[in-house]
Structure formats: C-alpha cells, structure tokens
PDB file of C-alpha atoms and ligand atoms in Angstrom:
ATOM      1  CA  MET A1385      14.560  -5.181 -19.839  1.00 97.00           C
ATOM      2  CA  LYS A1386      11.039  -4.442 -19.521  1.00 98.00           C
ATOM      3  CA  ILE A1387       8.790  -5.292 -16.251  1.00 98.00           C
ATOM      4  CA  ARG A1388       5.389  -4.524 -15.896  1.00 99.00           C
ATOM      5  CA  VAL A1389       3.710  -4.127 -12.272  1.00 99.00           C
ATOM      6  CA  ILE A1390      -0.052  -4.518 -12.480  1.00 99.00           C
ATOM      7  CA  ASN A1391      -2.225  -3.580  -9.364  1.00 99.00           C
ATOM      8  CA  GLY A1392      -5.908  -4.593  -8.834  1.00 98.00           C
ATOM      9  CA  PRO A1393      -8.944  -3.124  -7.034  1.00 98.00           C
ATOM     10  CA  ASN A1394      -8.837  -1.086  -3.792  1.00 98.00           C
ATOM     11  CA  LEU A1395      -4.744  -0.564  -4.242  1.00 98.00           C
ATOM     12  CA  ASN A1396      -5.172   3.001  -4.951  1.00 98.00           C
ATOM     13  CA  MET A1397      -6.807   3.677  -1.732  1.00 98.00           C
ATOM     14  CA  LEU A1398      -3.403   2.787  -0.065  1.00 98.00           C
ATOM     15  CA  GLY A1399      -2.846   5.285   3.059  1.00 97.00           C
ATOM     16  CA  ILE A1400      -6.344   5.337   3.373  1.00 97.00           C
ATOM     17  CA  ARG A1401      -7.758   1.439   3.531  1.00 97.00           C
ATOM     18  CA  GLU A1402      -7.087  -0.070   6.696  1.00 97.00           C
ATOM     19  CA  PRO A1403      -3.920   1.259   7.472  1.00 97.00           C
ATOM     20  CA  ASP A1404      -3.436  -1.163  10.429  1.00 97.00           C
ATOM     21  CA  ILE A1405      -2.972  -4.060   7.468  1.00 98.00           C
ATOM     22  CA  TYR A1406      -1.653  -2.284   4.610  1.00 98.00           C
ATOM     23  CA  GLY A1407       0.161   0.842   6.320  1.00 96.00           C
ATOM     24  CA  SER A1408       0.010   4.693   6.008  1.00 97.00           C
ATOM     25  CA  GLN A1409       1.913   4.969   2.803  1.00 98.00           C
ATOM     26  CA  THR A1410       0.073   5.777  -0.273  1.00 98.00           C
ATOM     27  CA  TYR A1411      -0.433   4.377  -3.868  1.00 98.00           C
ATOM     28  CA  SER A1412       1.836   7.331  -5.179  1.00 98.00           C
ATOM     29  CA  ASP A1413       4.405   6.698  -2.571  1.00 98.00           C
ATOM     30  CA  LEU A1414       4.360   3.011  -3.672  1.00 98.00           C
ATOM     31  CA  VAL A1415       4.917   4.216  -7.415  1.00 98.00           C
ATOM     32  CA  ASP A1416       7.512   6.194  -6.401  1.00 98.00           C
ATOM     33  CA  MET A1417       9.382   3.744  -4.406  1.00 98.00           C
ATOM     34  CA  ILE A1418       9.018   1.241  -7.464  1.00 98.00           C
ATOM     35  CA  SER A1419      10.451   3.798  -9.927  1.00 98.00           C
ATOM     36  CA  LYS A1420      13.620   4.789  -7.821  1.00 98.00           C
ATOM     37  CA  HIS A1421      13.932   0.919  -7.542  1.00 98.00           C
ATOM     38  CA  ALA A1422      14.070   0.345 -11.269  1.00 98.00           C
ATOM     39  CA  ASP A1423      16.337   3.535 -11.999  1.00 98.00           C
ATOM     40  CA  ARG A1424      18.577   2.324  -9.426  1.00 98.00           C
ATOM     41  CA  ILE A1425      19.057  -1.259 -11.061  1.00 98.00           C
ATOM     42  CA  GLY A1426      18.851   0.089 -14.443  1.00 98.00           C
ATOM     43  CA  ILE A1427      15.720  -1.572 -15.767  1.00 98.00           C
ATOM     44  CA  GLU A1428      12.354  -0.252 -17.218  1.00 98.00           C
ATOM     45  CA  VAL A1429       9.282  -0.637 -15.210  1.00 98.00           C
ATOM     46  CA  GLU A1430       5.508   0.419 -15.787  1.00 98.00           C
ATOM     47  CA  VAL A1431       3.353   0.672 -12.818  1.00 98.00           C
ATOM     48  CA  LEU A1432      -0.500   0.135 -13.780  1.00 98.00           C
ATOM     49  CA  GLN A1433      -3.746  -0.158 -11.373  1.00 98.00           C
ATOM     50  CA  SER A1434      -7.127  -0.778 -12.053  1.00 98.00           C
ATOM     51  CA  ASN A1435     -10.418  -1.781 -10.240  1.00 98.00           C
ATOM     52  CA  HIS A1436     -12.109  -3.700 -13.019  1.00 98.00           C
ATOM     53  CA  GLU A1437     -11.103  -7.099 -13.684  1.00 98.00           C
ATOM     54  CA  GLY A1438     -11.318  -6.952 -17.554  1.00 98.00           C
ATOM     55  CA  ASP A1439      -8.797  -3.986 -17.513  1.00 98.00           C
ATOM     56  CA  LEU A1440      -6.232  -6.212 -15.574  1.00 99.00           C
ATOM     57  CA  VAL A1441      -7.005  -9.192 -18.155  1.00 99.00           C
ATOM     58  CA  ASP A1442      -5.857  -6.548 -20.734  1.00 98.00           C
ATOM     59  CA  MET A1443      -2.967  -5.011 -19.001  1.00 99.00           C
ATOM     60  CA  ILE A1444      -1.547  -8.795 -18.932  1.00 98.00           C
ATOM     61  CA  GLN A1445      -2.658  -9.574 -22.628  1.00 98.00           C
ATOM     62  CA  GLU A1446      -0.815  -6.215 -23.727  1.00 98.00           C
ATOM     63  CA  CYS A1447       2.592  -7.523 -22.152  1.00 98.00           C
ATOM     64  CA  TYR A1448       2.596 -10.268 -25.233  1.00 98.00           C
ATOM     65  CA  GLY A1449       5.616  -9.551 -27.469  1.00 97.00           C
ATOM     66  CA  ASN A1450       6.313  -6.386 -25.238  1.00 97.00           C
ATOM     67  CA  ILE A1451       6.998  -6.932 -21.943  1.00 98.00           C
ATOM     68  CA  ASP A1452       9.844  -9.665 -20.252  1.00 98.00           C
ATOM     69  CA  GLY A1453       8.230  -9.979 -16.784  1.00 98.00           C
ATOM     70  CA  ILE A1454       5.339  -9.264 -14.675  1.00 99.00           C
ATOM     71  CA  VAL A1455       4.863  -8.302 -10.974  1.00 99.00           C
ATOM     72  CA  ILE A1456       0.995  -8.560  -9.999  1.00 99.00           C
ATOM     73  CA  ASN A1457      -0.931  -7.788  -6.837  1.00 99.00           C
ATOM     74  CA  PRO A1458      -4.330  -8.687  -8.060  1.00 99.00           C
ATOM     75  CA  GLY A1459      -6.090  -7.520  -4.785  1.00 98.00           C
ATOM     76  CA  ALA A1460      -9.159  -9.360  -4.179  1.00 98.00           C
ATOM     77  CA  TYR A1461      -9.439 -10.705  -7.716  1.00 98.00           C
ATOM     78  CA  THR A1462      -6.457 -13.087  -6.485  1.00 98.00           C
ATOM     79  CA  HIS A1463      -8.858 -14.935  -4.663  1.00 98.00           C
ATOM     80  CA  THR A1464     -11.919 -15.290  -7.422  1.00 98.00           C
ATOM     81  CA  SER A1465     -10.602 -14.620 -10.946  1.00 98.00           C
ATOM     82  CA  VAL A1466      -9.860 -17.464 -13.089  1.00 98.00           C
ATOM     83  CA  ALA A1467      -9.996 -14.730 -16.080  1.00 98.00           C
ATOM     84  CA  ILE A1468      -6.673 -13.381 -14.695  1.00 98.00           C
ATOM     85  CA  TYR A1469      -5.067 -16.746 -14.479  1.00 98.00           C
ATOM     86  CA  ASP A1470      -6.256 -17.398 -17.911  1.00 98.00           C
ATOM     87  CA  ALA A1471      -4.422 -14.458 -19.241  1.00 98.00           C
ATOM     88  CA  ALA A1472      -0.997 -15.229 -17.294  1.00 98.00           C
ATOM     89  CA  LYS A1473      -1.128 -18.761 -18.798  1.00 98.00           C
ATOM     90  CA  ALA A1474      -2.143 -17.295 -22.278  1.00 98.00           C
ATOM     91  CA  VAL A1475       1.094 -14.813 -22.510  1.00 98.00           C
ATOM     92  CA  SER A1476       3.234 -17.025 -20.636  1.00 97.00           C
ATOM     93  CA  ILE A1477       5.569 -14.246 -19.664  1.00 98.00           C
ATOM     94  CA  PRO A1478       7.184 -14.881 -15.980  1.00 98.00           C
ATOM     95  CA  MET A1479       4.965 -13.697 -13.411  1.00 98.00           C
ATOM     96  CA  ILE A1480       5.532 -13.066  -9.588  1.00 99.00           C
ATOM     97  CA  GLU A1481       2.289 -12.670  -7.303  1.00 99.00           C
ATOM     98  CA  VAL A1482       2.531 -10.513  -4.358  1.00 99.00           C
ATOM     99  CA  HIS A1483       0.790  -9.081  -1.486  1.00 98.00           C
ATOM    100  CA  ILE A1484       1.265  -6.248   0.862  1.00 98.00           C
ATOM    101  CA  SER A1485      -0.384  -8.388   3.762  1.00 98.00           C
ATOM    102  CA  ASP A1486       0.329 -11.882   4.626  1.00 98.00           C
ATOM    103  CA  VAL A1487      -2.463 -13.476   3.176  1.00 98.00           C
ATOM    104  CA  ASP A1488      -2.043 -16.793   4.501  1.00 96.00           C
ATOM    105  CA  SER A1489      -2.416 -16.025   7.773  1.00 98.00           C
ATOM    106  CA  ARG A1490      -5.898 -13.764   7.297  1.00 98.00           C
ATOM    107  CA  GLU A1491      -9.123 -14.788   6.500  1.00 98.00           C
ATOM    108  CA  ALA A1492      -9.786 -18.510   5.001  1.00 98.00           C
ATOM    109  CA  PHE A1493     -10.812 -16.967   1.737  1.00 97.00           C
ATOM    110  CA  ARG A1494      -7.693 -15.045   1.233  1.00 98.00           C
ATOM    111  CA  GLN A1495      -5.927 -18.236   1.403  1.00 97.00           C
ATOM    112  CA  ILE A1496      -7.024 -19.282  -1.834  1.00 98.00           C
ATOM    113  CA  SER A1497      -5.157 -17.885  -4.537  1.00 98.00           C
ATOM    114  CA  TYR A1498      -6.200 -18.475  -8.487  1.00 98.00           C
ATOM    115  CA  ILE A1499      -3.045 -16.615  -9.953  1.00 98.00           C
ATOM    116  CA  ARG A1500      -0.402 -18.742  -7.823  1.00 98.00           C
ATOM    117  CA  ALA A1501      -0.213 -21.750 -10.178  1.00 98.00           C
ATOM    118  CA  ALA A1502       0.567 -19.413 -13.114  1.00 98.00           C
ATOM    119  CA  CYS A1503       3.460 -17.549 -11.414  1.00 98.00           C
ATOM    120  CA  ILE A1504       7.033 -18.675 -10.689  1.00 98.00           C
ATOM    121  CA  LYS A1505       6.966 -17.041  -7.250  1.00 98.00           C
ATOM    122  CA  THR A1506       5.129 -15.550  -4.486  1.00 98.00           C
ATOM    123  CA  ILE A1507       6.097 -12.691  -2.159  1.00 98.00           C
ATOM    124  CA  THR A1508       3.625 -11.993   0.736  1.00 98.00           C
ATOM    125  CA  GLY A1509       3.544  -9.820   4.093  1.00 98.00           C
ATOM    126  CA  HIS A1510       6.635  -7.805   3.688  1.00 97.00           C
ATOM    127  CA  GLY A1511       4.646  -4.527   3.349  1.00 98.00           C
ATOM    128  CA  PHE A1512       5.754  -2.528   0.232  1.00 98.00           C
ATOM    129  CA  LYS A1513       9.106  -4.077  -0.018  1.00 98.00           C
ATOM    130  CA  VAL A1514       7.397  -7.002  -1.760  1.00 98.00           C
ATOM    131  CA  TYR A1515       7.395  -5.241  -5.186  1.00 99.00           C
ATOM    132  CA  THR A1516      11.381  -4.464  -5.052  1.00 98.00           C
ATOM    133  CA  GLU A1517      11.851  -7.828  -3.786  1.00 98.00           C
ATOM    134  CA  ALA A1518       9.913  -9.418  -6.844  1.00 98.00           C
ATOM    135  CA  ILE A1519      11.634  -7.108  -9.279  1.00 98.00           C
ATOM    136  CA  ASP A1520      15.185  -8.052  -8.117  1.00 98.00           C
ATOM    137  CA  PHE A1521      13.740 -11.897  -8.209  1.00 98.00           C
ATOM    138  CA  LEU A1522      12.544 -11.540 -11.689  1.00 98.00           C
ATOM    139  CA  THR A1523      15.267  -9.558 -13.127  1.00 98.00           C
ATOM    140  CA  THR A1524      17.665 -12.447 -12.010  1.00 98.00           C
ATOM    141  CA  TYR A1525      15.546 -14.911 -13.372  1.00 98.00           C
ATOM    142  CA  ILE A1526      14.860 -13.281 -16.803  1.00 98.00           C
ATOM    143  CA  LYS A1527      18.659 -12.867 -17.138  1.00 97.00           C
ATOM    144  CA  GLU A1528      19.100 -16.316 -16.277  1.00 97.00           C
ATOM    145  CA  ASN A1529      16.535 -17.688 -18.794  1.00 96.00           C
ATOM    146  CA  SER A1530      17.033 -15.622 -21.929  1.00 84.00           C
TER     147      SER A1530
HETATM  148  C1  DQA B2947      -3.663  -7.968  -1.102  1.00 81.06           C
HETATM  149  C2  DQA B2947      -4.637  -9.026  -0.160  1.00 81.06           C
HETATM  150  C3  DQA B2947      -6.026  -9.302  -0.776  1.00 81.06           C
HETATM  151  O1  DQA B2947      -6.492 -10.268   0.103  1.00 81.06           O
HETATM  152  C4  DQA B2947      -6.853  -8.147  -0.515  1.00 81.06           C
HETATM  153  O2  DQA B2947      -8.085  -8.255  -1.234  1.00 81.06           O
HETATM  154  C5  DQA B2947      -6.124  -6.921  -1.108  1.00 81.06           C
HETATM  155  C6  DQA B2947      -4.884  -6.466  -1.113  1.00 81.06           C
HETATM  156  C7  DQA B2947      -2.458  -7.460  -0.376  1.00 81.06           C
HETATM  157  O3  DQA B2947      -1.688  -6.843  -1.176  1.00 81.06           O
HETATM  158  O4  DQA B2947      -1.996  -7.904   0.810  1.00 81.06           O
HETATM  159  O5  DQA B2947      -6.771  -5.881  -1.785  1.00 81.06           O
HETATM  160  O6  DQA B2947      -3.737  -8.197  -2.423  1.00 81.06           O
END
C-alpha cells in the first residue's frame, strides 16, 4: 500500500514559525516521525512539501493510478484553494485533511475549508500526531474498501 503525505506553504518552517501554536519540532522531525510510523506498520509513504499552489495540484494529480491514499495539510490554501479541491475531486483517491493546530477554534477565516468536502475525514489539533492518526485511519479504510 502506498500513501502520499502532501504539505502546503510554511510547513517547512515548523520549529521556527509560531512555536506556541505549532510546537518546537522541525519539519524534518515530522518527516522522520512519519517514515518511522510507516516502517512500523509496513506501508510505503512519501512525504512532500511545497509553498506553491500549482505544485500542490501537481502532487495530487501525480497520485492518479500510482497512490492508494493521500494525507494532506494544505496549510493556508485550505482556506482559499478551489484548484486544490478540484484536483482532489479529479483523482478521486481517498484523502484525509489534517491540521496540526485546532483550526476550528482559531480565526474565523481558518474555519472555512475548501478541501474538506473532498476528504473522507478531517483530523485537527493534536499536533504532529494528526499525521500518524490519519495514516492509520486511511490504511484501515483502504483495506476495507479495496
Ligand atoms: C495549518 C493551519 C492553517 O490555518 C495554517 O495556514 C497553516 C497550518 C495547521 O496545520 O494547523 O499553515 O494547516
């Protein structure tokens, strides 16, 4: 089973950006944690990041025919991007939306998510753990639905 984890803008700045909200661990700590989890449960996981909306669209389109499930944290594009939503609908691969912070208890603009309607589940506010929780949920979902 192959899962792709896609991270949007500013997630490469983890550990530096607003540590009171996102914690003090770095992006490379996050990638390590996800890779170790994937090894432990015996699945293949790729972890990608871009600050550019079109790159994120490409990363979703490339999954078509190659990837069984997607975990996505579109960062700020969560709240603005119809293009990323359209890409998710186009490939129609099971997708989970994750956020490190609890977006629903932050500013009003963060409570809007375009991608949510294309996802089988949303997990927010548990710090880096949201990624491993999403991978576990997706793994079970894919096994049950294939
Ligand atoms: C975020 C929440 C978004 O509102 C914000 O723009 C991010 C990170 C999160 O993981 O909590 O960049 O997606």
